[in-house]
Short mmCIF file of C-alpha atoms in Angstrom, two decimals:
data_model
loop_
_atom_site.label_atom_id
_atom_site.label_comp_id
_atom_site.label_asym_id
_atom_site.label_seq_id
_atom_site.Cartn_x
_atom_site.Cartn_y
_atom_site.Cartn_z
CA UNK A 1 0.21 0.29 -0.20
CA UNK A 2 1.08 3.49 -0.89
CA UNK A 3 2.01 6.01 2.09
CA UNK A 4 -0.32 8.53 2.82
CA UNK A 5 0.62 12.18 2.00
CA UNK A 6 2.21 14.13 4.53
CA UNK A 7 0.64 16.94 6.63
CA UNK A 8 2.29 19.67 4.49
CA UNK A 9 -0.44 21.96 2.71
CA UNK A 10 -0.92 20.77 -0.16
CA UNK A 11 -0.31 23.54 -3.23
CA UNK A 12 -1.73 23.21 -6.55
CA UNK A 13 -0.28 25.88 -7.65
CA UNK A 14 2.98 24.15 -7.44
CA UNK A 15 2.05 21.21 -8.77
CA UNK A 16 0.71 22.82 -11.68
CA UNK A 17 3.94 24.58 -12.52
CA UNK A 18 6.13 21.49 -12.09
CA UNK A 19 3.76 19.30 -14.54
CA UNK A 20 3.86 22.39 -17.10
CA UNK A 21 7.38 23.26 -16.22
CA UNK A 22 8.45 19.07 -17.04
CA UNK A 23 5.88 19.26 -19.93
CA UNK A 24 7.73 22.16 -22.05
CA UNK A 25 11.01 20.97 -20.66
CA UNK A 26 10.33 17.94 -22.45
CA UNK A 27 9.21 19.54 -25.31
CA UNK A 28 12.55 20.97 -25.85
CA UNK A 29 14.44 18.03 -24.85
CA UNK A 30 12.49 16.16 -27.72
CA UNK A 31 13.42 19.53 -30.59
CA UNK A 32 17.23 19.56 -29.29
CA UNK A 33 17.72 15.81 -29.57
CA UNK A 34 15.67 15.78 -33.27
CA UNK A 35 18.07 18.62 -34.43
CA UNK A 36 21.24 16.87 -33.23
CA UNK A 37 19.93 13.46 -34.79
CA UNK A 38 19.11 15.56 -38.20
CA UNK A 39 22.55 17.03 -38.22
CA UNK A 40 24.60 14.22 -37.20
CA UNK A 41 22.77 11.40 -38.86
CA UNK A 42 25.44 8.70 -38.80
CA UNK A 43 26.43 9.40 -35.49
CA UNK A 44 22.86 8.86 -33.72
CA UNK A 45 23.28 5.95 -31.73
CA UNK A 46 26.02 7.97 -30.02
CA UNK A 47 24.02 10.79 -29.32
CA UNK A 48 21.18 8.60 -27.93
CA UNK A 49 23.70 6.86 -25.25
CA UNK A 50 25.01 10.18 -24.23
CA UNK A 51 22.20 12.11 -23.78
CA UNK A 52 20.30 9.15 -22.37
CA UNK A 53 23.58 8.76 -19.99
CA UNK A 54 23.49 12.15 -18.79
CA UNK A 55 19.64 12.28 -18.06
CA UNK A 56 20.40 8.90 -15.82
CA UNK A 57 23.49 10.22 -14.05
CA UNK A 58 21.65 13.31 -13.63
CA UNK A 59 18.92 12.07 -11.97
CA UNK A 60 20.35 9.06 -9.99
CA UNK A 61 23.38 11.16 -8.87
CA UNK A 62 22.90 14.48 -8.77
CA UNK A 63 21.53 14.83 -5.00
CA UNK A 64 24.85 13.24 -4.33
CA UNK A 65 26.69 15.55 -6.59
CA UNK A 66 25.43 18.53 -4.94
CA UNK A 67 25.75 17.18 -1.60
CA UNK A 68 29.26 16.59 -1.77
CA UNK A 69 29.81 19.93 -4.16
CA UNK A 70 28.36 21.82 -0.87
CA UNK A 71 30.07 19.96 1.61
CA UNK A 72 27.53 18.19 3.27
CA UNK A 73 28.77 15.40 5.92
CA UNK A 74 26.24 13.12 7.17
CA UNK A 75 25.89 13.19 11.30
CA UNK A 76 24.17 11.10 13.51
CA UNK A 77 21.97 11.43 16.55
CA UNK A 78 25.00 11.42 19.19
CA UNK A 79 26.96 13.67 16.41
CA UNK A 80 24.53 16.31 16.28
CA UNK A 81 21.83 15.56 18.58
CA UNK A 82 19.74 19.02 18.45
CA UNK A 83 19.93 18.89 14.44
CA UNK A 84 18.67 15.62 14.31
CA UNK A 85 16.06 16.46 17.39
CA UNK A 86 14.55 19.50 15.25
CA UNK A 87 14.36 17.19 12.44
CA UNK A 88 12.37 14.45 14.46
CA UNK A 89 10.18 16.88 15.69
CA UNK A 90 9.54 18.02 12.21
CA UNK A 91 8.70 14.46 10.70
CA UNK A 92 6.22 13.84 13.81
CA UNK A 93 4.28 17.10 12.94
CA UNK A 94 4.28 16.46 9.14
CA UNK A 95 4.06 12.52 9.56
CA UNK A 96 7.11 11.97 7.01
CA UNK A 97 9.92 9.14 7.28
CA UNK A 98 13.49 10.91 8.42
CA UNK A 99 15.51 11.67 5.91
CA UNK A 100 19.37 11.66 6.29
CA UNK A 101 20.76 14.57 8.18
CA UNK A 102 23.92 16.32 7.05
CA UNK A 103 25.93 19.31 8.53
CA UNK A 104 28.11 21.50 6.02
CA UNK A 105 31.27 22.95 7.59
CA UNK A 106 30.96 26.80 6.46
CA UNK A 107 30.13 30.19 7.72
CA UNK A 108 27.66 31.16 5.00
CA UNK A 109 24.22 30.47 7.31
CA UNK A 110 22.15 28.59 5.01
CA UNK A 111 20.56 24.87 4.39
CA UNK A 112 19.44 22.88 1.53
CA UNK A 113 17.74 19.81 0.94
CA UNK A 114 18.44 16.95 -2.27
CA UNK A 115 16.90 13.96 -3.19
CA UNK A 116 14.79 12.31 -5.72
CA UNK A 117 12.58 10.95 -3.28
CA UNK A 118 11.31 10.73 0.19
CA UNK A 119 13.90 7.41 0.65
CA UNK A 120 16.78 9.19 -0.38
CA UNK A 121 16.60 12.55 0.93
CA UNK A 122 18.89 14.66 2.84
CA UNK A 123 18.43 17.85 4.68
CA UNK A 124 22.16 19.34 5.47
CA UNK A 125 22.42 22.79 7.56
CA UNK A 126 25.68 24.54 7.21
CA UNK A 127 27.68 25.26 10.62
CA UNK A 128 27.19 28.63 10.11
CA UNK A 129 23.59 28.46 10.16
CA UNK A 130 23.61 26.40 13.37
CA UNK A 131 25.63 28.96 15.11
CA UNK A 132 23.27 31.79 14.59
CA UNK A 133 19.52 30.74 14.70
CA UNK A 134 17.42 30.00 17.39
CA UNK A 135 15.76 26.58 17.96
CA UNK A 136 12.28 27.90 17.03
CA UNK A 137 14.26 29.75 14.26
CA UNK A 138 16.02 26.57 12.63
CA UNK A 139 13.02 24.40 13.32
CA UNK A 140 11.34 26.66 10.74
CA UNK A 141 14.56 26.71 8.21
CA UNK A 142 14.70 23.28 8.21
CA UNK A 143 10.46 22.34 8.25
CA UNK A 144 11.07 24.73 4.70
CA UNK A 145 13.51 22.43 3.40
CA UNK A 146 11.70 19.00 4.31
CA UNK A 147 8.76 20.68 2.56
CA UNK A 148 10.65 20.67 -1.10
CA UNK A 149 11.18 16.75 -0.05
CA UNK A 150 7.23 16.22 0.88
CA UNK A 151 6.36 18.22 -2.20
CA UNK A 152 8.72 16.65 -4.65
CA UNK A 153 9.94 19.88 -5.80
CA UNK A 154 13.33 18.59 -5.38
CA UNK A 155 13.58 15.90 -7.92
CA UNK A 156 11.31 18.31 -10.46
CA UNK A 157 14.19 20.50 -10.25
CA UNK A 158 16.92 18.49 -10.54
CA UNK A 159 15.08 16.90 -14.09
CA UNK A 160 14.18 20.28 -15.39
CA UNK A 161 17.80 21.81 -15.06
CA UNK A 162 19.41 18.57 -17.27
CA UNK A 163 18.34 19.99 -20.80
CA UNK A 164 19.68 23.22 -19.99
CA UNK A 165 22.98 21.69 -18.46
CA UNK A 166 23.06 19.46 -21.75
CA UNK A 167 22.41 22.43 -23.79
CA UNK A 168 24.80 24.79 -22.21
CA UNK A 169 27.74 21.98 -23.05
CA UNK A 170 26.94 21.55 -26.26
CA UNK A 171 26.84 25.33 -27.12
CA UNK A 172 30.44 25.80 -25.37
CA UNK A 173 31.51 22.84 -27.79
CA UNK A 174 30.37 24.52 -30.56
CA UNK A 175 31.77 27.98 -29.87
CA UNK A 176 35.01 26.32 -29.09
CA UNK A 177 35.53 23.85 -31.66
CA UNK A 178 33.05 24.61 -34.08
CA UNK A 179 30.67 21.89 -35.41
CA UNK A 180 30.82 23.21 -38.79
CA UNK A 181 34.46 23.81 -39.98
CA UNK A 182 34.81 20.68 -41.90
CA UNK A 183 31.67 20.79 -43.82
CA UNK A 184 30.98 23.15 -47.30
CA UNK A 185 28.82 26.20 -46.49
CA UNK A 186 26.57 25.31 -49.19
CA UNK A 187 25.88 21.63 -48.06
CA UNK A 188 22.74 21.32 -46.03
CA UNK A 189 23.84 19.29 -43.52
CA UNK A 190 26.73 21.73 -42.76
CA UNK A 191 23.48 24.41 -42.33
CA UNK A 192 22.23 22.30 -39.91
CA UNK A 193 25.35 21.88 -38.11
CA UNK A 194 25.49 25.47 -38.30
CA UNK A 195 22.03 26.02 -36.67
CA UNK A 196 22.97 23.18 -33.69
CA UNK A 197 24.94 26.38 -31.35
CA UNK A 198 22.01 28.80 -31.88
CA UNK A 199 19.56 26.24 -31.24
CA UNK A 200 21.45 24.70 -27.86
CA UNK A 201 21.62 28.84 -26.98
CA UNK A 202 17.82 29.38 -27.43
CA UNK A 203 16.86 25.56 -25.53
CA UNK A 204 19.51 26.86 -22.87
CA UNK A 205 17.47 30.36 -22.06
CA UNK A 206 14.08 29.01 -22.62
CA UNK A 207 15.27 25.74 -19.76
CA UNK A 208 17.15 28.47 -18.10
CA UNK A 209 13.95 30.90 -17.33
CA UNK A 210 11.48 27.67 -17.14
CA UNK A 211 13.74 26.68 -13.76
CA UNK A 212 14.05 29.98 -12.24
CA UNK A 213 10.24 30.88 -12.61
CA UNK A 214 9.83 27.69 -11.10
CA UNK A 215 12.41 27.86 -8.08
CA UNK A 216 10.90 31.40 -6.92
CA UNK A 217 7.39 29.68 -6.72
CA UNK A 218 8.46 26.93 -4.81
CA UNK A 219 10.44 28.56 -2.56
CA UNK A 220 7.24 30.83 -1.65
CA UNK A 221 5.05 27.53 -1.48
CA UNK A 222 7.74 26.44 0.88
CA UNK A 223 7.63 29.04 3.07
CA UNK A 224 4.32 28.92 3.16
CA UNK A 225 4.26 25.31 3.82
CA UNK A 226 6.48 25.46 6.71
CA UNK A 227 4.83 28.53 8.79
CA UNK A 228 1.43 26.53 8.38
CA UNK A 229 2.91 22.96 9.86
CA UNK A 230 4.71 24.83 12.63
CA UNK A 231 2.24 27.35 13.39
CA UNK A 232 5.22 29.79 13.70
CA UNK A 233 5.46 32.07 10.41
CA UNK A 234 7.05 35.11 13.05
CA UNK A 235 9.77 32.32 13.55
CA UNK A 236 10.59 31.60 10.09
CA UNK A 237 10.49 35.29 9.24
CA UNK A 238 13.23 35.97 12.24
CA UNK A 239 15.41 33.46 10.48
CA UNK A 240 15.17 34.97 6.97
CA UNK A 241 15.84 38.21 8.35
CA UNK A 242 19.12 37.34 10.31
CA UNK A 243 20.14 35.18 7.85
CA UNK A 244 19.73 37.66 5.44
CA UNK A 245 21.44 40.31 7.28
CA UNK A 246 24.58 37.90 8.58
CA UNK A 247 25.41 37.36 4.36
CA UNK A 248 26.68 40.92 4.13
CA UNK A 249 29.45 39.73 6.94
CA UNK A 250 30.67 36.47 4.96
CA UNK A 251 33.69 36.72 3.33
CA UNK A 252 33.36 37.11 -0.56
CA UNK A 253 35.45 34.17 -1.41
CA UNK A 254 33.10 31.61 0.73
CA UNK A 255 29.88 33.47 -1.28
CA UNK A 256 31.13 32.79 -4.44
CA UNK A 257 32.10 29.21 -3.48
CA UNK A 258 28.28 29.13 -2.26
CA UNK A 259 26.66 31.00 -5.45
CA UNK A 260 26.49 27.79 -7.96
CA UNK A 261 24.39 25.98 -5.55
CA UNK A 262 21.81 28.73 -4.77
CA UNK A 263 19.17 26.98 -6.16
CA UNK A 264 19.54 24.49 -3.40
CA UNK A 265 19.71 27.02 -0.73
CA UNK A 266 17.20 28.25 1.73
CA UNK A 267 18.39 31.88 1.04
CA UNK A 268 21.00 32.78 -2.06
CA UNK A 269 24.35 33.81 -1.63
CA UNK A 270 25.54 36.59 -3.54
CA UNK A 271 29.33 37.58 -3.87
CA UNK A 272 28.54 41.36 -4.75
CA UNK A 273 25.47 43.61 -4.35
CA UNK A 274 25.77 44.36 -8.13
CA UNK A 275 26.00 40.82 -8.86
CA UNK A 276 23.98 39.47 -11.98
CA UNK A 277 22.61 36.30 -10.45
CA UNK A 278 20.53 38.89 -8.33
CA UNK A 279 18.76 39.99 -11.69
CA UNK A 280 17.79 36.27 -12.49
CA UNK A 281 17.48 35.03 -8.70
CA UNK A 282 16.24 31.43 -7.93
CA UNK A 283 14.25 32.92 -5.13
CA UNK A 284 11.83 35.86 -4.70
CA UNK A 285 13.22 38.62 -3.06
CA UNK A 286 13.40 39.17 1.12
CA UNK A 287 10.26 41.47 0.97
CA UNK A 288 7.98 39.08 -0.89
CA UNK A 289 8.66 36.22 1.59
CA UNK A 290 8.38 38.43 4.55
CA UNK A 291 5.29 39.93 3.35
CA UNK A 292 3.70 36.65 2.72
CA UNK A 293 4.66 35.11 6.06
CA UNK A 294 3.07 38.26 7.82
CA UNK A 295 -0.17 37.80 5.98
CA UNK A 296 -0.22 33.97 7.35
CA UNK A 297 0.71 35.10 10.58
CA UNK A 298 -2.51 37.65 10.71
CA UNK A 299 -4.63 34.80 9.27
CA UNK A 300 -3.02 32.28 11.95
CA UNK A 301 -4.54 34.90 14.86
CA UNK A 302 -7.72 35.27 13.86
#
């Protein structure tokens, strides 16, 4: 018998956006592979093997790769009793199986969740976060991360980001080496080869925007679900304010190391105020998040 859903508030808006994103990404994937097959007719078995292999690797190992890249180290209840205790309380509230628990040695105050399912999920907090937050604030942050697992949007983001990564790789290869240098300019196959970099760039741009739009909504959804589950939106708001304020005190070098993983983090890390990453942020603004939590607090107080 399948396990019943968790007690996290369902979000039809998030579900609809995930389905739409996966559908559009799927269409892009079919078009992208179709163009590659048309341009490189003799190499279609290699293309299918490479793209299929990369997709499987991205889906099955991306959580491990992300956790390793962010320095996550699994800890036992004896090694981190307070962190495990908080996770245990959230699991009891949400009626969810307990994920693996990890700590990352980093002064950047943050947390993240990875995993393609509840069985493979991992929730990690940095030492900087654990040192700065009060227990109720930490509970709000971890409830936020656990909602990503409950809503399965971590797995969707992993799959959705694959095509953009692949298209980006193809674009770089085309720019560095040139697909069509060995083909005459009036050859139809050569023209198709010339179109690959352009199509790859368009696919990358579209998938980039789709994943950014989904990411921003899922962060608001996670804030909302965590606030309703714990019944303390003010604690989550306090954590957001505190973590955001502390980011300015983190060394630039540490922030630059964290920036590539912003889509996974509780709060994005930017190495500079004028960073282009802010223009295409994976998260809504702090003001948007605090405004939503304020409305939830007002509703709960009624």
